[in-house]
């Protein structure tokens, strides 16, 4: 465990925030489990009497997150190195129970091993990036995840928050998810044991270790064409190349908001271009706050509240934050 070296700033897409007091960098799901247990023991042991133990947090791709400035107390476990993507390997003995998540095939994930050649599934560990996963699926001609093209971040976060948009979402292809319970035990949840909803897989705070994804084999040209189309459209309406945390607010209930998205509400209320320091509401899309260079976490958080108050005053609609906040 390293003290004071855990630079959270560089590990999230908005580029604000300070450093983690302690940081752990496991390389496999098993190491992540060990890190989780060790970190909890550590914060219990070092807690001062009558005070709550410091928090233990898991950091994925930092794509949907605002981190406070300064030192973040407690332990941050990053998933950056837990990043393998592979095709399921069939058990050597057909009668053996299948545990595709336990594998960890080295090398090119596009190469099927043994009987797996016709298997339209991929296994991804939590720290695999979503862009790497999409590239692998595209190269294999596996359809089903094109809708999340352009979404940054890691598989773990994408699964936990059911990342997605107009053209589809992560749970469209989830078959099984391996999670870490809060007490450190590992469990596999089949898709029908879970109740994913809009921007929330409802995993109850469990940590995603890895996932088995089932695709439709369709061939590379069709998959690639859809990815290009969606990416072109996204580039036109979202500040994809700027530092941001993605959409700040969840879209409100269509009945309450008469079908208007959060971005449209901010736009209609005149919120585009509002700023605090270098944090600015994107002139391209009202649901994005971009960091123009030197924004602090306080700038971003204050601007988020300004925008929420503005929309509430003008429409009576109270927008709910989509981005997570790690602030003491
Ligand atoms: N609109 C405006 N003004 C704006 C922004 C949008 O009038 O400033 C209008 C658009 O013209 C469109 C409607 O609002 O008619 C919806 O906008 P958009 O198509 O951009 O979709 P969205 O609902 O704002 C959702 C997801 C995005 C995802 C896109 C595309 C949420 C909160 N957002 O955005 O996800 O990329 O669909 O699939 O669900 C994210 O979750 O971080 C995210 C960016």
Short mmCIF file of C-alpha atoms and ligand atoms in Angstrom, two decimals:
data_model
loop_
_atom_site.label_atom_id
_atom_site.label_comp_id
_atom_site.label_asym_id
_atom_site.label_seq_id
_atom_site.Cartn_x
_atom_site.Cartn_y
_atom_site.Cartn_z
CA UNK A 1 0.00 0.00 0.00
CA UNK A 2 1.41 3.38 -0.90
CA UNK A 3 0.78 6.50 1.12
CA UNK A 4 0.16 9.86 -0.52
CA UNK A 5 0.99 8.59 -4.00
CA UNK A 6 -2.55 7.93 -5.05
CA UNK A 7 -3.13 10.69 -7.53
CA UNK A 8 -6.87 10.57 -8.15
CA UNK A 9 -6.74 13.69 -10.34
CA UNK A 10 -5.13 11.86 -13.24
CA UNK A 11 -7.45 8.91 -12.91
CA UNK A 12 -10.74 10.59 -13.65
CA UNK A 13 -12.06 12.18 -16.79
CA UNK A 14 -13.01 15.58 -15.31
CA UNK A 15 -9.43 16.16 -14.07
CA UNK A 16 -10.27 17.71 -10.72
CA UNK A 17 -9.61 16.51 -7.20
CA UNK A 18 -6.62 15.67 -5.10
CA UNK A 19 -4.83 12.56 -3.92
CA UNK A 20 -5.94 9.49 -2.02
CA UNK A 21 -4.32 9.06 1.38
CA UNK A 22 -3.75 5.36 0.63
CA UNK A 23 -3.97 3.57 -2.69
CA UNK A 24 -3.96 -0.10 -3.67
CA UNK A 25 -3.51 -1.39 -7.22
CA UNK A 26 -4.51 -5.06 -7.52
CA UNK A 27 -3.93 -6.88 -10.82
CA UNK A 28 -6.52 -9.68 -10.70
CA UNK A 29 -10.03 -10.10 -9.28
CA UNK A 30 -8.54 -12.28 -6.53
CA UNK A 31 -6.04 -9.57 -5.60
CA UNK A 32 -8.87 -7.07 -5.61
CA UNK A 33 -10.73 -9.23 -3.09
CA UNK A 34 -7.61 -9.44 -0.91
CA UNK A 35 -7.12 -5.68 -1.18
CA UNK A 36 -10.73 -5.10 -0.13
CA UNK A 37 -10.38 -7.26 2.97
CA UNK A 38 -6.95 -5.83 3.90
CA UNK A 39 -8.16 -2.25 3.41
CA UNK A 40 -11.18 -2.79 5.66
CA UNK A 41 -9.02 -4.34 8.37
CA UNK A 42 -6.62 -1.44 8.05
CA UNK A 43 -9.23 1.31 8.41
CA UNK A 44 -10.77 -0.51 11.39
CA UNK A 45 -7.40 -0.85 13.11
CA UNK A 46 -6.38 2.75 12.50
CA UNK A 47 -9.72 4.32 13.42
CA UNK A 48 -9.49 6.55 16.43
CA UNK A 49 -11.80 5.79 19.29
CA UNK A 50 -15.40 7.04 18.84
CA UNK A 51 -14.76 7.91 15.19
CA UNK A 52 -16.08 6.12 12.12
CA UNK A 53 -13.38 4.17 10.23
CA UNK A 54 -12.10 6.00 7.13
CA UNK A 55 -13.82 4.95 3.90
CA UNK A 56 -12.61 2.26 1.48
CA UNK A 57 -13.49 3.15 -2.11
CA UNK A 58 -13.06 1.43 -5.44
CA UNK A 59 -12.00 3.63 -8.35
CA UNK A 60 -12.64 2.45 -11.90
CA UNK A 61 -12.15 4.66 -14.93
CA UNK A 62 -13.25 7.78 -13.04
CA UNK A 63 -15.70 8.67 -15.79
CA UNK A 64 -18.68 9.61 -13.71
CA UNK A 65 -17.06 11.08 -10.67
CA UNK A 66 -16.19 14.34 -8.96
CA UNK A 67 -13.46 13.99 -6.34
CA UNK A 68 -12.84 16.59 -3.64
CA UNK A 69 -9.70 18.75 -3.66
CA UNK A 70 -6.86 17.94 -1.26
CA UNK A 71 -6.29 14.64 0.48
CA UNK A 72 -9.04 12.05 0.31
CA UNK A 73 -8.94 10.16 3.62
CA UNK A 74 -9.01 6.37 3.67
CA UNK A 75 -8.11 3.80 1.05
CA UNK A 76 -8.76 3.91 -2.69
CA UNK A 77 -8.49 0.63 -4.60
CA UNK A 78 -8.01 1.19 -8.32
CA UNK A 79 -9.14 -1.37 -10.89
CA UNK A 80 -6.85 -0.04 -13.61
CA UNK A 81 -4.68 -3.17 -13.71
CA UNK A 82 -7.51 -5.69 -13.43
CA UNK A 83 -8.13 -5.30 -17.11
CA UNK A 84 -8.19 -8.60 -18.94
CA UNK A 85 -10.72 -9.38 -21.70
CA UNK A 86 -10.94 -12.93 -23.03
CA UNK A 87 -13.16 -15.48 -24.70
CA UNK A 88 -14.53 -18.19 -22.44
CA UNK A 89 -12.47 -21.33 -22.36
CA UNK A 90 -14.43 -24.57 -22.30
CA UNK A 91 -13.62 -26.83 -19.35
CA UNK A 92 -11.35 -29.73 -20.44
CA UNK A 93 -13.94 -32.19 -19.21
CA UNK A 94 -17.45 -31.56 -20.57
CA UNK A 95 -19.06 -32.76 -17.35
CA UNK A 96 -17.12 -30.22 -15.28
CA UNK A 97 -19.13 -27.18 -14.17
CA UNK A 98 -18.55 -24.14 -16.30
CA UNK A 99 -16.71 -21.30 -14.57
CA UNK A 100 -15.69 -19.07 -17.43
CA UNK A 101 -15.01 -16.12 -15.14
CA UNK A 102 -12.28 -17.99 -13.34
CA UNK A 103 -10.17 -18.11 -16.51
CA UNK A 104 -7.60 -15.49 -17.44
CA UNK A 105 -6.38 -16.13 -20.94
CA UNK A 106 -3.19 -14.31 -21.85
CA UNK A 107 -2.74 -12.83 -25.29
CA UNK A 108 -5.20 -11.79 -27.97
CA UNK A 109 -8.80 -12.03 -26.72
CA UNK A 110 -10.00 -12.44 -30.31
CA UNK A 111 -8.48 -15.88 -30.53
CA UNK A 112 -10.85 -18.57 -29.32
CA UNK A 113 -9.48 -21.45 -27.31
CA UNK A 114 -10.61 -25.00 -28.04
CA UNK A 115 -14.37 -25.52 -28.25
CA UNK A 116 -15.06 -21.84 -27.63
CA UNK A 117 -14.82 -20.85 -31.31
CA UNK A 118 -18.62 -20.62 -31.71
CA UNK A 119 -19.24 -19.09 -28.33
CA UNK A 120 -20.52 -15.51 -28.78
CA UNK A 121 -19.48 -14.45 -25.30
CA UNK A 122 -16.68 -12.42 -23.79
CA UNK A 123 -15.39 -12.30 -20.25
CA UNK A 124 -14.22 -8.90 -19.05
CA UNK A 125 -12.60 -8.07 -15.75
CA UNK A 126 -13.74 -4.93 -13.98
CA UNK A 127 -10.77 -2.77 -15.00
CA UNK A 128 -11.02 -3.47 -18.72
CA UNK A 129 -11.82 -0.20 -20.43
CA UNK A 130 -15.17 0.11 -22.20
CA UNK A 131 -13.44 1.29 -25.42
CA UNK A 132 -11.17 -1.82 -25.36
CA UNK A 133 -14.19 -4.05 -24.82
CA UNK A 134 -16.03 -2.44 -27.74
CA UNK A 135 -13.01 -2.81 -30.03
CA UNK A 136 -12.74 -6.51 -29.18
CA UNK A 137 -16.46 -7.09 -29.78
CA UNK A 138 -16.26 -5.20 -33.07
CA UNK A 139 -13.26 -7.20 -34.29
CA UNK A 140 -15.12 -10.41 -33.52
CA UNK A 141 -18.30 -9.13 -35.19
CA UNK A 142 -20.18 -9.43 -31.89
CA UNK A 143 -23.22 -7.12 -31.77
CA UNK A 144 -24.99 -5.72 -28.73
CA UNK A 145 -22.84 -3.05 -27.14
CA UNK A 146 -22.44 -0.52 -29.95
CA UNK A 147 -24.84 1.82 -28.11
CA UNK A 148 -22.20 2.65 -25.52
CA UNK A 149 -19.56 3.66 -28.07
CA UNK A 150 -17.72 6.77 -26.92
CA UNK A 151 -18.46 6.12 -23.24
CA UNK A 152 -15.19 6.23 -21.29
CA UNK A 153 -14.57 4.33 -18.07
CA UNK A 154 -14.16 0.73 -17.01
CA UNK A 155 -16.37 -2.32 -17.24
CA UNK A 156 -16.94 -2.43 -13.45
CA UNK A 157 -18.39 1.07 -13.29
CA UNK A 158 -20.26 0.59 -16.56
CA UNK A 159 -21.95 -2.53 -15.19
CA UNK A 160 -22.61 -1.10 -11.72
CA UNK A 161 -24.28 2.02 -13.05
CA UNK A 162 -25.71 0.44 -16.22
CA UNK A 163 -23.97 2.92 -18.48
CA UNK A 164 -25.80 3.67 -21.68
CA UNK A 165 -27.84 6.07 -23.69
CA UNK A 166 -30.32 6.36 -26.50
CA UNK A 167 -29.05 3.32 -28.42
CA UNK A 168 -28.62 0.80 -25.66
CA UNK A 169 -27.06 0.07 -22.31
CA UNK A 170 -24.55 -2.22 -20.66
CA UNK A 171 -27.06 -4.70 -19.25
CA UNK A 172 -28.38 -5.46 -22.75
CA UNK A 173 -25.54 -8.02 -22.94
CA UNK A 174 -24.79 -9.02 -19.33
CA UNK A 175 -25.18 -12.75 -18.71
CA UNK A 176 -23.49 -13.15 -15.32
CA UNK A 177 -21.78 -10.73 -13.00
CA UNK A 178 -19.23 -11.74 -10.37
CA UNK A 179 -19.44 -9.47 -7.36
CA UNK A 180 -17.65 -8.96 -4.11
CA UNK A 181 -20.00 -8.76 -1.16
CA UNK A 182 -19.27 -6.12 1.43
CA UNK A 183 -17.94 -8.85 3.77
CA UNK A 184 -15.39 -10.00 1.16
CA UNK A 185 -17.18 -13.09 -0.18
CA UNK A 186 -17.42 -13.61 -3.91
CA UNK A 187 -20.76 -14.37 -5.60
CA UNK A 188 -21.94 -14.91 -9.13
CA UNK A 189 -25.27 -13.34 -9.99
CA UNK A 190 -27.13 -14.51 -13.06
CA UNK A 191 -28.88 -11.88 -15.08
CA UNK A 192 -32.34 -12.91 -13.86
CA UNK A 193 -31.24 -12.49 -10.24
CA UNK A 194 -30.55 -8.80 -10.90
CA UNK A 195 -32.86 -5.87 -11.53
CA UNK A 196 -30.93 -3.34 -13.57
CA UNK A 197 -32.74 -0.07 -14.16
CA UNK A 198 -31.97 3.30 -15.73
CA UNK A 199 -28.34 4.15 -14.81
CA UNK A 200 -28.32 1.76 -11.88
CA UNK A 201 -27.73 -2.00 -11.79
CA UNK A 202 -29.05 -2.03 -8.21
CA UNK A 203 -26.21 -4.20 -6.95
CA UNK A 204 -26.54 -2.76 -3.46
CA UNK A 205 -23.02 -1.38 -3.18
CA UNK A 206 -21.35 -4.68 -4.09
CA UNK A 207 -18.12 -4.39 -6.08
CA UNK A 208 -18.13 -5.78 -9.63
CA UNK A 209 -15.14 -8.10 -10.18
CA UNK A 210 -15.92 -9.32 -13.68
CA UNK A 211 -18.68 -10.06 -16.07
CA UNK A 212 -19.71 -12.54 -18.74
CA UNK A 213 -21.30 -10.83 -21.73
CA UNK A 214 -23.40 -12.54 -24.39
CA UNK A 215 -23.48 -10.98 -27.85
CA UNK A 216 -25.23 -11.64 -31.18
CA UNK A 217 -22.72 -12.77 -33.78
CA UNK A 218 -23.42 -10.47 -36.70
CA UNK A 219 -20.14 -9.88 -38.48
CA UNK A 220 -17.72 -7.01 -38.27
CA UNK A 221 -19.01 -4.73 -41.09
CA UNK A 222 -22.49 -4.31 -39.56
CA UNK A 223 -21.19 -3.80 -36.03
CA UNK A 224 -18.54 -1.36 -37.16
CA UNK A 225 -21.01 0.64 -39.27
CA UNK A 226 -23.33 1.12 -36.29
CA UNK A 227 -20.47 2.12 -34.03
CA UNK A 228 -19.34 4.75 -36.53
CA UNK A 229 -22.85 6.10 -36.94
CA UNK A 230 -23.42 6.44 -33.19
CA UNK A 231 -20.02 7.97 -32.61
CA UNK A 232 -20.52 10.57 -35.34
CA UNK A 233 -23.85 11.52 -33.82
CA UNK A 234 -22.40 11.70 -30.31
CA UNK A 235 -19.50 13.86 -31.44
CA UNK A 236 -21.96 16.27 -32.98
CA UNK A 237 -23.98 16.85 -29.81
CA UNK A 238 -21.63 16.13 -26.88
CA UNK A 239 -18.27 17.67 -25.87
CA UNK A 240 -16.63 14.24 -26.17
CA UNK A 241 -13.05 15.46 -26.45
CA UNK A 242 -13.18 17.81 -23.46
CA UNK A 243 -12.57 17.00 -19.79
CA UNK A 244 -15.95 16.18 -18.27
CA UNK A 245 -17.68 13.63 -16.06
CA UNK A 246 -20.30 12.81 -18.70
CA UNK A 247 -23.90 13.72 -18.02
CA UNK A 248 -24.21 15.50 -14.69
CA UNK A 249 -27.91 14.78 -14.10
CA UNK A 250 -30.11 11.78 -14.72
CA UNK A 251 -32.90 12.40 -17.18
CA UNK A 252 -36.05 13.14 -15.16
CA UNK A 253 -39.24 11.09 -15.29
CA UNK A 254 -40.67 11.84 -18.78
CA UNK A 255 -44.15 12.38 -17.33
CA UNK A 256 -42.94 15.04 -14.92
CA UNK A 257 -40.68 16.73 -17.48
CA UNK A 258 -43.01 16.29 -20.47
CA UNK A 259 -40.39 14.16 -22.19
CA UNK A 260 -37.63 16.73 -21.90
CA UNK A 261 -34.15 15.45 -21.11
CA UNK A 262 -32.01 17.03 -18.39
CA UNK A 263 -29.79 18.62 -21.07
CA UNK A 264 -32.76 20.16 -22.79
CA UNK A 265 -34.15 21.53 -19.51
CA UNK A 266 -30.81 23.17 -18.66
CA UNK A 267 -30.70 24.57 -22.20
CA UNK A 268 -34.26 25.95 -22.05
CA UNK A 269 -33.56 27.55 -18.68
CA UNK A 270 -30.54 29.40 -20.07
CA UNK A 271 -27.96 27.35 -18.17
CA UNK A 272 -25.51 26.79 -21.03
CA UNK A 273 -22.33 28.81 -20.60
CA UNK A 274 -22.81 29.36 -16.83
CA UNK A 275 -19.46 29.04 -15.10
CA UNK A 276 -17.53 28.94 -11.84
CA UNK A 277 -13.82 29.41 -12.40
CA UNK A 278 -12.78 27.11 -15.21
CA UNK A 279 -15.85 24.89 -14.80
CA UNK A 280 -18.36 25.70 -17.55
CA UNK A 281 -21.73 24.30 -18.61
CA UNK A 282 -20.97 23.12 -22.12
CA UNK A 283 -22.40 25.34 -24.86
CA UNK A 284 -22.84 22.12 -26.88
CA UNK A 285 -24.90 20.09 -24.39
CA UNK A 286 -26.59 21.42 -21.26
CA UNK A 287 -26.03 18.25 -19.24
CA UNK A 288 -22.22 18.43 -19.40
CA UNK A 289 -19.89 20.49 -17.23
CA UNK A 290 -16.45 20.79 -18.78
CA UNK A 291 -13.17 21.65 -17.12
CA UNK A 292 -11.44 24.23 -19.26
CA UNK A 293 -8.12 23.70 -17.52
CA UNK A 294 -7.81 24.78 -13.90
CA UNK A 295 -11.25 24.01 -12.46
CA UNK A 296 -11.33 22.81 -8.87
CA UNK A 297 -13.71 20.34 -7.43
CA UNK A 298 -15.40 23.17 -5.50
CA UNK A 299 -15.96 25.04 -8.80
CA UNK A 300 -17.62 21.99 -10.34
CA UNK A 301 -19.75 21.12 -7.31
CA UNK A 302 -20.93 24.69 -6.89
CA UNK A 303 -21.80 24.93 -10.57
CA UNK A 304 -23.73 21.66 -10.38
CA UNK A 305 -25.82 23.17 -7.61
CA UNK A 306 -26.25 26.47 -9.48
CA UNK A 307 -27.65 24.56 -12.45
CA UNK A 308 -29.92 22.40 -10.34
CA UNK A 309 -31.29 25.51 -8.55
CA UNK A 310 -31.81 27.31 -11.86
CA UNK A 311 -33.84 24.45 -13.33
CA UNK A 312 -35.81 24.05 -10.08
CA UNK A 313 -36.67 27.76 -9.95
CA UNK A 314 -37.75 27.97 -13.57
CA UNK A 315 -39.56 24.65 -13.97
CA UNK A 316 -40.19 23.21 -10.51
CA UNK A 317 -38.25 20.07 -11.57
CA UNK A 318 -35.58 18.90 -9.13
CA UNK A 319 -32.85 17.15 -11.15
CA UNK A 320 -31.05 14.20 -9.61
CA UNK A 321 -27.27 13.93 -9.88
CA UNK A 322 -25.97 11.13 -12.07
CA UNK A 323 -22.31 11.78 -11.23
CA UNK A 324 -20.94 10.31 -8.03
CA UNK A 325 -19.26 12.64 -5.56
CA UNK A 326 -16.37 11.70 -3.29
CA UNK A 327 -16.28 14.66 -1.01
CA UNK A 328 -15.61 14.75 2.69
N1 LIG B 1 -31.08 18.75 -26.04
C1 LIG B 1 -31.25 20.10 -26.09
N2 LIG B 1 -30.27 20.89 -25.56
C2 LIG B 1 -29.15 20.40 -25.00
C3 LIG B 1 -28.97 19.00 -24.94
C4 LIG B 1 -29.96 18.19 -25.47
O1 LIG B 1 -32.25 20.58 -26.57
O2 LIG B 1 -28.30 21.18 -24.54
C5 LIG B 1 -32.12 17.88 -26.62
C6 LIG B 1 -31.58 17.12 -27.81
O3 LIG B 1 -31.69 17.87 -29.00
C7 LIG B 1 -32.44 15.88 -27.82
C8 LIG B 1 -32.75 15.65 -26.36
O4 LIG B 1 -32.48 16.88 -25.69
O5 LIG B 1 -33.64 16.11 -28.51
C9 LIG B 1 -31.93 14.50 -25.74
O6 LIG B 1 -30.52 14.82 -25.88
P1 LIG B 1 -29.44 13.70 -26.22
O7 LIG B 1 -29.84 12.97 -27.45
O8 LIG B 1 -28.12 14.34 -26.20
O9 LIG B 1 -29.59 12.64 -25.09
P2 LIG B 1 -29.52 12.79 -23.52
O10 LIG B 1 -30.80 12.23 -22.99
O11 LIG B 1 -29.14 14.16 -23.10
C10 LIG B 1 -28.53 10.41 -23.07
C11 LIG B 1 -27.58 9.94 -21.98
C12 LIG B 1 -26.13 10.12 -22.46
C13 LIG B 1 -25.94 9.40 -23.78
C14 LIG B 1 -26.93 9.97 -24.80
C15 LIG B 1 -26.83 9.33 -26.18
C16 LIG B 1 -28.51 10.41 -19.77
C17 LIG B 1 -28.54 11.34 -18.62
N3 LIG B 1 -27.74 10.76 -20.78
O12 LIG B 1 -28.32 11.82 -23.16
O13 LIG B 1 -25.32 9.52 -21.47
O14 LIG B 1 -24.62 9.57 -24.24
O15 LIG B 1 -28.27 9.76 -24.31
O16 LIG B 1 -27.08 8.00 -26.16
O17 LIG B 1 -29.19 9.38 -19.75
C18 LIG B 1 -24.04 9.85 -19.50
O18 LIG B 1 -24.82 9.04 -18.98
O19 LIG B 1 -23.04 10.33 -18.90
C19 LIG B 1 -24.31 10.25 -20.87
C20 LIG B 1 -23.63 11.21 -21.48
#
